[in-house]
Amino acid sequence: MTTTTTKPTELEDVPAATATDKRRVQRKELWRNRGLLLPAVIFLILLTQIPFLTTIGFSLTKWNLLYPNDRAFAGFDNYTSALTSGDLWPSIVATVLITAFSVVLALLFGLLFAMLLDRKFRGRALARTLMITPFLIMPAAAALIWKYSMFDTNIGMLNWLFRTLHLPVVSWSTEHPMMTVVIVLTWQFTPFMMLILLAGLQGQDKGILEAAQVDGAGAWRTFTWITLPHLRMYIEIGVLLGSVIILQVFDPIAILTKGTGGTKTLAYLLYERAFIGLDVGQAAAYGVVTVILTIIVATIALKSVFKVFMAGGSR
Amino acid sequence: MNSSNRSARGALVTLATWILVLVFFFPVLWMFLNGFKPESLASSVNPTFFFKPVTEGYQLAMDRGMAGYLQNSLTAAVTSTIISVLLAIPAAYALSIRRVKNVENSLSFFISTRFMPLAAIVLPLFMIFKTVGLLDNIYVLAVVYGAMNLPVTVWMMRSFLLEVPFEIIEAARVDGAGMFREIVRIVLPLVLPGVAAAALISFIFAWNEYFLALLLTSSAARTTPPFLGSFVDGRGQFLAVLSAAATIAALPVIIAGWVAQKQLVRGLSMGAIK
């Protein structure tokens, strides 16, 4: 760590007569500092860590709410049956594909818009304000608006456009369920990526860009040789945070496709199994798999990003 | 390249930018417009761009009891924001100015809880709340949201606290200010914009949350997102009322986000980007 020790806790102004006295004061100080942290930590342990451990416990139990008395330790039965029943693997694939497509597309669009809105032009503030709106809009509302006013075969604007251009009408959520979900997620997360990348572009040294121009580097070369490497850290943060959020995606699935056509993400599968199928044990196993998947994705992305988080915050 | 050529190109890029931005914004605009159309116009095959606005859609949304759902959303969002901010202030203070041992460990603890999928914790919460009769209770939902937002709030607040010049705190200590005084009188006023930004982010996440709201509430404590979700089972024409309801539901967060644009990045990146 690059922490330079300014030692904020050093007790210079405490008149410590002896070494033991000083140590006692320091220990008291240490506990007081812990006391500041403890409420938050205990609150989180109670509401997230313990429930998670309980989920692991549930996942090792045979437990269907339809047969509440038939509850027993089941070992890894829920996991093996999840794999053999053919629900789990397609769901993992759906989750990963939806996340990957949405994150990459949102990143590309986000980069495009960040570059365009980094320029100075009349009304830039308004353009930026309009651009961030899709991310702010309630996800359930966004999915519904897309479902009915954009994708619908009769009243949807996309199909109106297709009809106007004499193209065949598309029944989006049944013919292209995956694309339907990805479009809405990309639309919602493009502003997210744009904001992060825009912050990166604004931190760019304008002098270097001018020097590159003087040296005769074209726009494309300047972009690939100077801007992109500079943006790397921002791209990584965007990809990490975007992936972790979209891995949990539920709202657009529940509203647009109800998990049909290969869009049954883990969150939706768990919801179906637990709250419609009432199979707590099986659903818990899906919950645990979700965590494992998140950990895999996050460690891949986090490794480099964590340094950034830490570097931004050492005193 | 001469300058008139360059400015022509600039104008072209600006034009392209505006077109792209408007295409991107169109679904929001369309939602807003449809909310003010009579149902027959909103649900028509051929779109209408110019019309005499009516509030029929809003009336119908309110008739479906939307005020109650909004009230619940507000209670959940505000209560959870208060919880997470109150817990985050001392924690962030300990992680920036006071420096507990192993700051890195504590920080990774918070970040890992932020990344914990809700799917991994919802079943036990549901079972426990069901057993003790706390399902469909808006304050219970608020407490869970408080936990959901606490890590972000801590990280974000910490990034603001790190910017407080240490000399100011030192001066306060020399003057003999106790810890409580130091936090409340010296540090908090300096990071008030940070507290506001963290509160706002926390409010946004809670207001928009759908998954937990769907599972942990059913009627009395039902919030706006599951109410909107129930439109999916609708029959007949309902685009005007849906658009009106979606507009009302989305408006508080849209306005909050517009106002706090500058702080948004910092909140979304958990304080990593300023």
PDB file of N, CA and C in Angstrom, chain A residues 3 8-9 29 32-33 36 43-44 48-49 51 55 119 123 129-130 132-133 136-138 144 148 155 157 160 163 187 190 196 199 234 241 244 248 250-251 270-271 275 280 284 291 294 309 312-313 315, chain B residues 10 13-14 18 24-25 30 43 45 47 90 93 97-100 110 113 115 117-118 120-121 123-124 127 147 158 161-162 164 166 173 207-208 210-211 215 228 250 253 258 261 268-269 272-274:
ATOM      1  N   THR A   3       0.275   3.925   1.542  1.00  0.00           N
ATOM      2  CA  THR A   3      -0.115   4.772   2.665  1.00  0.00           C
ATOM      3  C   THR A   3       1.104   5.447   3.292  1.00  0.00           C
ATOM      4  N   PRO A   8      -2.702   9.878  11.916  1.00  0.00           N
ATOM      5  CA  PRO A   8      -3.690  10.790  12.463  1.00  0.00           C
ATOM      6  C   PRO A   8      -4.047  10.455  13.911  1.00  0.00           C
ATOM      7  N   THR A   9      -3.793   9.224  14.310  1.00  0.00           N
ATOM      8  CA  THR A   9      -4.216   8.861  15.661  1.00  0.00           C
ATOM      9  C   THR A   9      -3.123   9.105  16.698  1.00  0.00           C
ATOM     10  N   GLU A  29      -8.228   4.605  22.889  1.00  0.00           N
ATOM     11  CA  GLU A  29      -8.445   5.308  21.632  1.00  0.00           C
ATOM     12  C   GLU A  29      -8.829   4.333  20.526  1.00  0.00           C
ATOM     13  N   ARG A  32     -12.251   3.141  20.936  1.00  0.00           N
ATOM     14  CA  ARG A  32     -13.211   4.163  20.581  1.00  0.00           C
ATOM     15  C   ARG A  32     -13.356   4.241  19.055  1.00  0.00           C
ATOM     16  N   ASN A  33     -12.248   4.116  18.357  1.00  0.00           N
ATOM     17  CA  ASN A  33     -12.305   4.121  16.894  1.00  0.00           C
ATOM     18  C   ASN A  33     -13.081   2.930  16.369  1.00  0.00           C
ATOM     19  N   LEU A  36     -16.737   3.351  16.548  1.00  0.00           N
ATOM     20  CA  LEU A  36     -17.333   4.137  15.469  1.00  0.00           C
ATOM     21  C   LEU A  36     -17.722   3.253  14.300  1.00  0.00           C
ATOM     22  N   PHE A  43     -24.510  -4.154  11.785  1.00  0.00           N
ATOM     23  CA  PHE A  43     -25.734  -4.025  10.985  1.00  0.00           C
ATOM     24  C   PHE A  43     -25.624  -4.842   9.698  1.00  0.00           C
ATOM     25  N   LEU A  44     -24.448  -4.724   9.044  1.00  0.00           N
ATOM     26  CA  LEU A  44     -24.265  -5.456   7.785  1.00  0.00           C
ATOM     27  C   LEU A  44     -24.135  -6.953   8.013  1.00  0.00           C
ATOM     28  N   THR A  48     -26.712  -9.067   6.044  1.00  0.00           N
ATOM     29  CA  THR A  48     -26.202  -9.653   4.801  1.00  0.00           C
ATOM     30  C   THR A  48     -25.378 -10.926   5.042  1.00  0.00           C
ATOM     31  N   GLN A  49     -24.416 -10.875   5.963  1.00  0.00           N
ATOM     32  CA  GLN A  49     -23.544 -12.041   6.124  1.00  0.00           C
ATOM     33  C   GLN A  49     -24.303 -13.237   6.710  1.00  0.00           C
ATOM     34  N   PRO A  51     -27.636 -13.799   6.814  1.00  0.00           N
ATOM     35  CA  PRO A  51     -28.557 -14.355   5.823  1.00  0.00           C
ATOM     36  C   PRO A  51     -27.849 -15.160   4.737  1.00  0.00           C
ATOM     37  N   THR A  55     -28.474 -18.933   3.801  1.00  0.00           N
ATOM     38  CA  THR A  55     -28.798 -19.403   2.449  1.00  0.00           C
ATOM     39  C   THR A  55     -27.992 -20.654   2.115  1.00  0.00           C
ATOM     40  N   ARG A 119     -16.782  17.515 -26.092  1.00  0.00           N
ATOM     41  CA  ARG A 119     -16.554  18.690 -26.925  1.00  0.00           C
ATOM     42  C   ARG A 119     -17.362  19.857 -26.387  1.00  0.00           C
ATOM     43  N   GLY A 123     -25.464  24.204 -25.859  1.00  0.00           N
ATOM     44  CA  GLY A 123     -26.458  23.303 -25.272  1.00  0.00           C
ATOM     45  C   GLY A 123     -25.866  22.024 -24.718  1.00  0.00           C
ATOM     46  N   THR A 129     -27.717  16.453 -19.621  1.00  0.00           N
ATOM     47  CA  THR A 129     -28.843  16.201 -18.716  1.00  0.00           C
ATOM     48  C   THR A 129     -29.816  15.194 -19.323  1.00  0.00           C
ATOM     49  N   LEU A 130     -30.111  15.384 -20.624  1.00  0.00           N
ATOM     50  CA  LEU A 130     -31.020  14.449 -21.285  1.00  0.00           C
ATOM     51  C   LEU A 130     -30.404  13.053 -21.317  1.00  0.00           C
ATOM     52  N   ILE A 132     -28.335  11.527 -19.270  1.00  0.00           N
ATOM     53  CA  ILE A 132     -28.255  10.706 -18.058  1.00  0.00           C
ATOM     54  C   ILE A 132     -29.624  10.173 -17.625  1.00  0.00           C
ATOM     55  N   THR A 133     -30.691  10.718 -18.229  1.00  0.00           N
ATOM     56  CA  THR A 133     -32.032  10.347 -17.781  1.00  0.00           C
ATOM     57  C   THR A 133     -32.338   8.840 -17.832  1.00  0.00           C
ATOM     58  N   LEU A 136     -31.459   7.179 -14.712  1.00  0.00           N
ATOM     59  CA  LEU A 136     -32.167   7.593 -13.502  1.00  0.00           C
ATOM     60  C   LEU A 136     -33.573   7.008 -13.433  1.00  0.00           C
ATOM     61  N   ILE A 137     -34.141   6.759 -14.596  1.00  0.00           N
ATOM     62  CA  ILE A 137     -35.528   6.316 -14.647  1.00  0.00           C
ATOM     63  C   ILE A 137     -35.657   4.965 -13.924  1.00  0.00           C
ATOM     64  N   MET A 138     -36.745   4.814 -13.193  1.00  0.00           N
ATOM     65  CA  MET A 138     -36.979   3.568 -12.464  1.00  0.00           C
ATOM     66  C   MET A 138     -36.900   2.369 -13.425  1.00  0.00           C
ATOM     67  N   LEU A 144     -41.169  -1.318 -18.779  1.00  0.00           N
ATOM     68  CA  LEU A 144     -42.566  -1.258 -19.224  1.00  0.00           C
ATOM     69  C   LEU A 144     -42.730  -0.330 -20.421  1.00  0.00           C
ATOM     70  N   TYR A 148     -44.161  -1.701 -24.048  1.00  0.00           N
ATOM     71  CA  TYR A 148     -45.406  -1.304 -24.702  1.00  0.00           C
ATOM     72  C   TYR A 148     -45.234  -0.201 -25.729  1.00  0.00           C
ATOM     73  N   ILE A 155     -48.632  -1.052 -31.223  1.00  0.00           N
ATOM     74  CA  ILE A 155     -48.483   0.362 -30.885  1.00  0.00           C
ATOM     75  C   ILE A 155     -47.029   0.766 -30.627  1.00  0.00           C
ATOM     76  N   MET A 157     -43.267   1.965 -31.172  1.00  0.00           N
ATOM     77  CA  MET A 157     -42.676   2.887 -32.129  1.00  0.00           C
ATOM     78  C   MET A 157     -41.662   2.210 -33.048  1.00  0.00           C
ATOM     79  N   TRP A 160     -43.622   0.714 -35.709  1.00  0.00           N
ATOM     80  CA  TRP A 160     -44.176   1.777 -36.563  1.00  0.00           C
ATOM     81  C   TRP A 160     -43.106   2.213 -37.570  1.00  0.00           C
ATOM     82  N   ARG A 163     -42.706  -0.473 -40.185  1.00  0.00           N
ATOM     83  CA  ARG A 163     -43.815  -0.437 -41.153  1.00  0.00           C
ATOM     84  C   ARG A 163     -43.626   0.726 -42.128  1.00  0.00           C
ATOM     85  N   TRP A 187     -29.530   0.524 -22.997  1.00  0.00           N
ATOM     86  CA  TRP A 187     -30.091   1.881 -22.942  1.00  0.00           C
ATOM     87  C   TRP A 187     -29.951   2.457 -21.533  1.00  0.00           C
ATOM     88  N   THR A 190     -25.849   2.835 -20.634  1.00  0.00           N
ATOM     89  CA  THR A 190     -24.984   3.718 -21.418  1.00  0.00           C
ATOM     90  C   THR A 190     -24.664   5.025 -20.670  1.00  0.00           C
ATOM     91  N   ILE A 196     -18.922   7.907 -16.185  1.00  0.00           N
ATOM     92  CA  ILE A 196     -17.608   7.496 -15.684  1.00  0.00           C
ATOM     93  C   ILE A 196     -16.512   7.875 -16.678  1.00  0.00           C
ATOM     94  N   ALA A 199     -15.862  11.630 -16.863  1.00  0.00           N
ATOM     95  CA  ALA A 199     -14.995  12.068 -15.764  1.00  0.00           C
ATOM     96  C   ALA A 199     -13.534  11.803 -16.135  1.00  0.00           C
ATOM     97  N   TYR A 234     -10.768   4.061 -15.946  1.00  0.00           N
ATOM     98  CA  TYR A 234     -12.187   4.387 -15.899  1.00  0.00           C
ATOM     99  C   TYR A 234     -13.015   3.288 -16.560  1.00  0.00           C
ATOM    100  N   LEU A 241     -18.233  -2.348 -12.060  1.00  0.00           N
ATOM    101  CA  LEU A 241     -19.477  -1.984 -11.378  1.00  0.00           C
ATOM    102  C   LEU A 241     -20.689  -2.361 -12.224  1.00  0.00           C
ATOM    103  N   VAL A 244     -21.222  -6.221 -12.064  1.00  0.00           N
ATOM    104  CA  VAL A 244     -21.751  -6.701 -10.786  1.00  0.00           C
ATOM    105  C   VAL A 244     -23.225  -6.363 -10.635  1.00  0.00           C
ATOM    106  N   GLN A 248     -27.040  -9.318 -11.429  1.00  0.00           N
ATOM    107  CA  GLN A 248     -28.187  -9.545 -10.543  1.00  0.00           C
ATOM    108  C   GLN A 248     -29.502  -9.219 -11.227  1.00  0.00           C
ATOM    109  N   PHE A 250     -32.954  -8.439 -12.702  1.00  0.00           N
ATOM    110  CA  PHE A 250     -34.252  -9.067 -12.473  1.00  0.00           C
ATOM    111  C   PHE A 250     -35.386  -8.293 -13.155  1.00  0.00           C
ATOM    112  N   ASP A 251     -35.427  -6.997 -12.945  1.00  0.00           N
ATOM    113  CA  ASP A 251     -36.563  -6.181 -13.385  1.00  0.00           C
ATOM    114  C   ASP A 251     -36.932  -6.346 -14.863  1.00  0.00           C
ATOM    115  N   LEU A 270     -34.266 -18.061  -9.431  1.00  0.00           N
ATOM    116  CA  LEU A 270     -34.439 -18.186  -7.982  1.00  0.00           C
ATOM    117  C   LEU A 270     -35.836 -17.729  -7.573  1.00  0.00           C
ATOM    118  N   TYR A 271     -36.250 -16.599  -8.137  1.00  0.00           N
ATOM    119  CA  TYR A 271     -37.574 -16.065  -7.816  1.00  0.00           C
ATOM    120  C   TYR A 271     -38.657 -17.078  -8.174  1.00  0.00           C
ATOM    121  N   PHE A 275     -40.632 -18.632  -5.096  1.00  0.00           N
ATOM    122  CA  PHE A 275     -41.892 -17.973  -4.789  1.00  0.00           C
ATOM    123  C   PHE A 275     -43.050 -18.484  -5.645  1.00  0.00           C
ATOM    124  N   VAL A 280     -37.611 -24.072  -1.410  1.00  0.00           N
ATOM    125  CA  VAL A 280     -36.631 -23.202  -0.757  1.00  0.00           C
ATOM    126  C   VAL A 280     -35.208 -23.728  -0.935  1.00  0.00           C
ATOM    127  N   ALA A 284     -32.303 -21.754  -2.870  1.00  0.00           N
ATOM    128  CA  ALA A 284     -31.118 -21.310  -2.125  1.00  0.00           C
ATOM    129  C   ALA A 284     -29.850 -21.719  -2.865  1.00  0.00           C
ATOM    130  N   VAL A 291     -23.765 -16.099  -6.137  1.00  0.00           N
ATOM    131  CA  VAL A 291     -22.629 -15.499  -5.436  1.00  0.00           C
ATOM    132  C   VAL A 291     -21.312 -15.970  -6.044  1.00  0.00           C
ATOM    133  N   THR A 294     -20.716 -14.221  -9.229  1.00  0.00           N
ATOM    134  CA  THR A 294     -20.335 -12.827  -8.991  1.00  0.00           C
ATOM    135  C   THR A 294     -18.879 -12.735  -8.547  1.00  0.00           C
ATOM    136  N   PHE A 309      -9.194   1.872  -6.416  1.00  0.00           N
ATOM    137  CA  PHE A 309     -10.013   2.291  -5.292  1.00  0.00           C
ATOM    138  C   PHE A 309      -9.112   2.714  -4.137  1.00  0.00           C
ATOM    139  N   GLY A 312      -7.007   5.900  -4.712  1.00  0.00           N
ATOM    140  CA  GLY A 312      -7.801   7.110  -4.599  1.00  0.00           C
ATOM    141  C   GLY A 312      -8.048   7.505  -3.156  1.00  0.00           C
ATOM    142  N   GLY A 313      -7.737   6.613  -2.249  1.00  0.00           N
ATOM    143  CA  GLY A 313      -8.152   6.928  -0.890  1.00  0.00           C
ATOM    144  C   GLY A 313      -7.143   6.634   0.191  1.00  0.00           C
ATOM    145  N   ARG A 315      -4.364   8.317   2.780  1.00  0.00           N
ATOM    146  CA  ARG A 315      -3.979   9.600   3.324  1.00  0.00           C
ATOM    147  C   ARG A 315      -2.509   9.600   3.654  1.00  0.00           C
TER     148      ARG A 315
ATOM    149  N   GLY B  10     -17.104  20.879 -37.343  1.00  0.00           N
ATOM    150  CA  GLY B  10     -17.550  20.962 -35.957  1.00  0.00           C
ATOM    151  C   GLY B  10     -19.060  21.040 -35.868  1.00  0.00           C
ATOM    152  N   VAL B  13     -20.557  17.661 -36.482  1.00  0.00           N
ATOM    153  CA  VAL B  13     -20.454  16.767 -35.329  1.00  0.00           C
ATOM    154  C   VAL B  13     -21.481  17.154 -34.269  1.00  0.00           C
ATOM    155  N   THR B  14     -21.640  18.458 -34.082  1.00  0.00           N
ATOM    156  CA  THR B  14     -22.630  18.926 -33.097  1.00  0.00           C
ATOM    157  C   THR B  14     -24.029  18.468 -33.491  1.00  0.00           C
ATOM    158  N   TRP B  18     -26.502  15.954 -31.395  1.00  0.00           N
ATOM    159  CA  TRP B  18     -27.879  16.240 -30.987  1.00  0.00           C
ATOM    160  C   TRP B  18     -28.850  15.181 -31.471  1.00  0.00           C
ATOM    161  N   PHE B  24     -31.718   8.831 -28.328  1.00  0.00           N
ATOM    162  CA  PHE B  24     -31.515   8.139 -27.061  1.00  0.00           C
ATOM    163  C   PHE B  24     -32.557   8.552 -26.026  1.00  0.00           C
ATOM    164  N   PHE B  25     -32.906   9.820 -26.044  1.00  0.00           N
ATOM    165  CA  PHE B  25     -33.835  10.352 -25.061  1.00  0.00           C
ATOM    166  C   PHE B  25     -35.283  10.069 -25.442  1.00  0.00           C
ATOM    167  N   TRP B  30     -41.302  10.148 -25.148  1.00  0.00           N
ATOM    168  CA  TRP B  30     -42.517   9.469 -25.603  1.00  0.00           C
ATOM    169  C   TRP B  30     -43.383   9.069 -24.423  1.00  0.00           C
ATOM    170  N   SER B  43     -52.777   4.614 -27.439  1.00  0.00           N
ATOM    171  CA  SER B  43     -52.745   3.221 -27.886  1.00  0.00           C
ATOM    172  C   SER B  43     -53.090   3.076 -29.353  1.00  0.00           C
ATOM    173  N   VAL B  45     -52.259   2.802 -33.443  1.00  0.00           N
ATOM    174  CA  VAL B  45     -51.190   2.200 -34.228  1.00  0.00           C
ATOM    175  C   VAL B  45     -50.292   3.267 -34.848  1.00  0.00           C
ATOM    176  N   PRO B  47     -48.624   6.840 -34.501  1.00  0.00           N
ATOM    177  CA  PRO B  47     -48.303   7.761 -33.413  1.00  0.00           C
ATOM    178  C   PRO B  47     -48.778   9.183 -33.692  1.00  0.00           C
ATOM    179  N   PRO B  90     -20.158   7.779  11.239  1.00  0.00           N
ATOM    180  CA  PRO B  90     -19.073   7.355  12.138  1.00  0.00           C
ATOM    181  C   PRO B  90     -18.131   6.340  11.497  1.00  0.00           C
ATOM    182  N   TYR B  93     -15.831   8.051   9.129  1.00  0.00           N
ATOM    183  CA  TYR B  93     -14.927   8.876   9.937  1.00  0.00           C
ATOM    184  C   TYR B  93     -13.802   8.006  10.509  1.00  0.00           C
ATOM    185  N   ILE B  97     -10.394   9.556   9.040  1.00  0.00           N
ATOM    186  CA  ILE B  97      -9.700  10.498   9.904  1.00  0.00           C
ATOM    187  C   ILE B  97      -9.119   9.825  11.133  1.00  0.00           C
ATOM    188  N   ARG B  98      -9.880   8.935  11.748  1.00  0.00           N
ATOM    189  CA  ARG B  98      -9.377   8.285  12.953  1.00  0.00           C
ATOM    190  C   ARG B  98      -8.440   7.115  12.647  1.00  0.00           C
ATOM    191  N   ARG B  99      -8.677   6.474  11.557  1.00  0.00           N
ATOM    192  CA  ARG B  99      -7.853   5.334  11.135  1.00  0.00           C
ATOM    193  C   ARG B  99      -7.838   4.200  12.150  1.00  0.00           C
ATOM    194  N   VAL B 100      -8.810   3.309  12.069  1.00  0.00           N
ATOM    195  CA  VAL B 100      -8.735   2.074  12.840  1.00  0.00           C
ATOM    196  C   VAL B 100      -7.642   1.206  12.239  1.00  0.00           C
ATOM    197  N   PHE B 110     -16.699  -3.843   3.362  1.00  0.00           N
ATOM    198  CA  PHE B 110     -17.832  -3.050   2.869  1.00  0.00           C
ATOM    199  C   PHE B 110     -18.057  -3.259   1.380  1.00  0.00           C
ATOM    200  N   THR B 113     -19.689  -6.599   0.656  1.00  0.00           N
ATOM    201  CA  THR B 113     -21.128  -6.637   0.943  1.00  0.00           C
ATOM    202  C   THR B 113     -21.902  -5.921  -0.142  1.00  0.00           C
ATOM    203  N   PHE B 115     -21.243  -5.984  -3.182  1.00  0.00           N
ATOM    204  CA  PHE B 115     -21.314  -6.869  -4.341  1.00  0.00           C
ATOM    205  C   PHE B 115     -22.089  -8.153  -4.073  1.00  0.00           C
ATOM    206  N   PRO B 117     -24.990 -10.416  -4.099  1.00  0.00           N
ATOM    207  CA  PRO B 117     -26.259 -10.362  -4.814  1.00  0.00           C
ATOM    208  C   PRO B 117     -27.441 -10.462  -3.837  1.00  0.00           C
ATOM    209  N   LEU B 118     -28.481  -9.688  -4.095  1.00  0.00           N
ATOM    210  CA  LEU B 118     -29.657  -9.736  -3.231  1.00  0.00           C
ATOM    211  C   LEU B 118     -30.263 -11.131  -3.237  1.00  0.00           C
ATOM    212  N   ALA B 120     -28.873 -13.785  -2.936  1.00  0.00           N
ATOM    213  CA  ALA B 120     -28.205 -14.666  -1.980  1.00  0.00           C
ATOM    214  C   ALA B 120     -28.691 -14.450  -0.557  1.00  0.00           C
ATOM    215  N   ILE B 121     -29.431 -13.376  -0.312  1.00  0.00           N
ATOM    216  CA  ILE B 121     -29.843 -13.115   1.065  1.00  0.00           C
ATOM    217  C   ILE B 121     -31.352 -13.036   1.230  1.00  0.00           C
ATOM    218  N   LEU B 123     -33.886 -15.139   0.634  1.00  0.00           N
ATOM    219  CA  LEU B 123     -34.676 -16.258   1.173  1.00  0.00           C
ATOM    220  C   LEU B 123     -34.712 -16.283   2.701  1.00  0.00           C
ATOM    221  N   PRO B 124     -33.550 -16.248   3.373  1.00  0.00           N
ATOM    222  CA  PRO B 124     -33.604 -16.232   4.844  1.00  0.00           C
ATOM    223  C   PRO B 124     -34.350 -15.008   5.379  1.00  0.00           C
ATOM    224  N   MET B 127     -37.974 -15.733   5.088  1.00  0.00           N
ATOM    225  CA  MET B 127     -38.412 -16.744   6.062  1.00  0.00           C
ATOM    226  C   MET B 127     -38.500 -16.156   7.468  1.00  0.00           C
ATOM    227  N   ALA B 147     -29.298  -1.536   4.738  1.00  0.00           N
ATOM    228  CA  ALA B 147     -28.131  -2.417   4.639  1.00  0.00           C
ATOM    229  C   ALA B 147     -27.618  -2.477   3.209  1.00  0.00           C
ATOM    230  N   ARG B 158     -16.464   8.418   2.865  1.00  0.00           N
ATOM    231  CA  ARG B 158     -15.040   8.362   3.167  1.00  0.00           C
ATOM    232  C   ARG B 158     -14.252   9.183   2.148  1.00  0.00           C
ATOM    233  N   LEU B 161     -14.490  12.657   3.200  1.00  0.00           N
ATOM    234  CA  LEU B 161     -13.778  12.934   4.453  1.00  0.00           C
ATOM    235  C   LEU B 161     -12.268  13.008   4.241  1.00  0.00           C
ATOM    236  N   LEU B 162     -11.780  12.208   3.285  1.00  0.00           N
ATOM    237  CA  LEU B 162     -10.343  12.208   3.026  1.00  0.00           C
ATOM    238  C   LEU B 162      -9.863  13.562   2.524  1.00  0.00           C
ATOM    239  N   VAL B 164     -10.844  16.436   3.755  1.00  0.00           N
ATOM    240  CA  VAL B 164     -10.779  17.442   4.829  1.00  0.00           C
ATOM    241  C   VAL B 164      -9.315  17.607   5.238  1.00  0.00           C
ATOM    242  N   PHE B 166      -6.132  17.865   7.227  1.00  0.00           N
ATOM    243  CA  PHE B 166      -5.914  17.348   8.569  1.00  0.00           C
ATOM    244  C   PHE B 166      -5.613  18.463   9.570  1.00  0.00           C
ATOM    245  N   ARG B 173      -8.537  19.594  17.754  1.00  0.00           N
ATOM    246  CA  ARG B 173      -8.107  18.738  18.857  1.00  0.00           C
ATOM    247  C   ARG B 173      -7.282  19.522  19.850  1.00  0.00           C
ATOM    248  N   TRP B 207     -35.524   4.014  -3.881  1.00  0.00           N
ATOM    249  CA  TRP B 207     -36.749   4.385  -4.593  1.00  0.00           C
ATOM    250  C   TRP B 207     -36.981   3.478  -5.811  1.00  0.00           C
ATOM    251  N   ASN B 208     -35.913   3.120  -6.497  1.00  0.00           N
ATOM    252  CA  ASN B 208     -36.040   2.347  -7.737  1.00  0.00           C
ATOM    253  C   ASN B 208     -36.072   0.831  -7.535  1.00  0.00           C
ATOM    254  N   TYR B 210     -36.792  -3.001  -7.027  1.00  0.00           N
ATOM    255  CA  TYR B 210     -37.967  -3.782  -7.418  1.00  0.00           C
ATOM    256  C   TYR B 210     -37.987  -5.177  -6.796  1.00  0.00           C
ATOM    257  N   PHE B 211     -36.860  -5.876  -6.867  1.00  0.00           N
ATOM    258  CA  PHE B 211     -36.771  -7.286  -6.473  1.00  0.00           C
ATOM    259  C   PHE B 211     -37.208  -7.518  -5.019  1.00  0.00           C
ATOM    260  N   LEU B 215     -40.794  -9.124  -3.253  1.00  0.00           N
ATOM    261  CA  LEU B 215     -40.809 -10.328  -2.427  1.00  0.00           C
ATOM    262  C   LEU B 215     -41.164 -10.051  -0.971  1.00  0.00           C
ATOM    263  N   LEU B 228     -46.055  -0.823 -10.542  1.00  0.00           N
ATOM    264  CA  LEU B 228     -45.886  -0.649 -11.988  1.00  0.00           C
ATOM    265  C   LEU B 228     -45.784  -2.007 -12.671  1.00  0.00           C
ATOM    266  N   ALA B 250     -41.033   7.909 -11.973  1.00  0.00           N
ATOM    267  CA  ALA B 250     -39.634   8.177 -12.326  1.00  0.00           C
ATOM    268  C   ALA B 250     -39.212   9.604 -11.983  1.00  0.00           C
ATOM    269  N   VAL B 253     -36.696  10.795  -8.922  1.00  0.00           N
ATOM    270  CA  VAL B 253     -35.292  10.427  -9.094  1.00  0.00           C
ATOM    271  C   VAL B 253     -34.668  11.177 -10.270  1.00  0.00           C
ATOM    272  N   TRP B 258     -30.799  15.064 -11.935  1.00  0.00           N
ATOM    273  CA  TRP B 258     -30.442  16.244 -12.718  1.00  0.00           C
ATOM    274  C   TRP B 258     -29.786  17.289 -11.837  1.00  0.00           C
ATOM    275  N   GLN B 261     -26.143  16.161 -10.694  1.00  0.00           N
ATOM    276  CA  GLN B 261     -25.325  15.548 -11.749  1.00  0.00           C
ATOM    277  C   GLN B 261     -23.857  15.387 -11.374  1.00  0.00           C
ATOM    278  N   LEU B 268     -21.825   6.716  -7.938  1.00  0.00           N
ATOM    279  CA  LEU B 268     -21.905   5.470  -8.693  1.00  0.00           C
ATOM    280  C   LEU B 268     -20.603   4.703  -8.613  1.00  0.00           C
ATOM    281  N   SER B 269     -19.485   5.425  -8.552  1.00  0.00           N
ATOM    282  CA  SER B 269     -18.192   4.745  -8.516  1.00  0.00           C
ATOM    283  C   SER B 269     -17.744   4.529  -7.080  1.00  0.00           C
ATOM    284  N   ALA B 272     -14.642   6.378  -6.021  1.00  0.00           N
ATOM    285  CA  ALA B 272     -13.359   6.149  -6.673  1.00  0.00           C
ATOM    286  C   ALA B 272     -13.050   7.235  -7.702  1.00  0.00           C
ATOM    287  N   ILE B 273     -14.115   7.782  -8.302  1.00  0.00           N
ATOM    288  CA  ILE B 273     -13.909   8.827  -9.307  1.00  0.00           C
ATOM    289  C   ILE B 273     -14.502  10.119  -8.793  1.00  0.00           C
ATOM    290  N   LYS B 274     -13.726  11.188  -8.902  1.00  0.00           N
ATOM    291  CA  LYS B 274     -14.221  12.466  -8.380  1.00  0.00           C
ATOM    292  C   LYS B 274     -14.683  13.384  -9.499  1.00  0.00           C
TER     293      LYS B 274
END
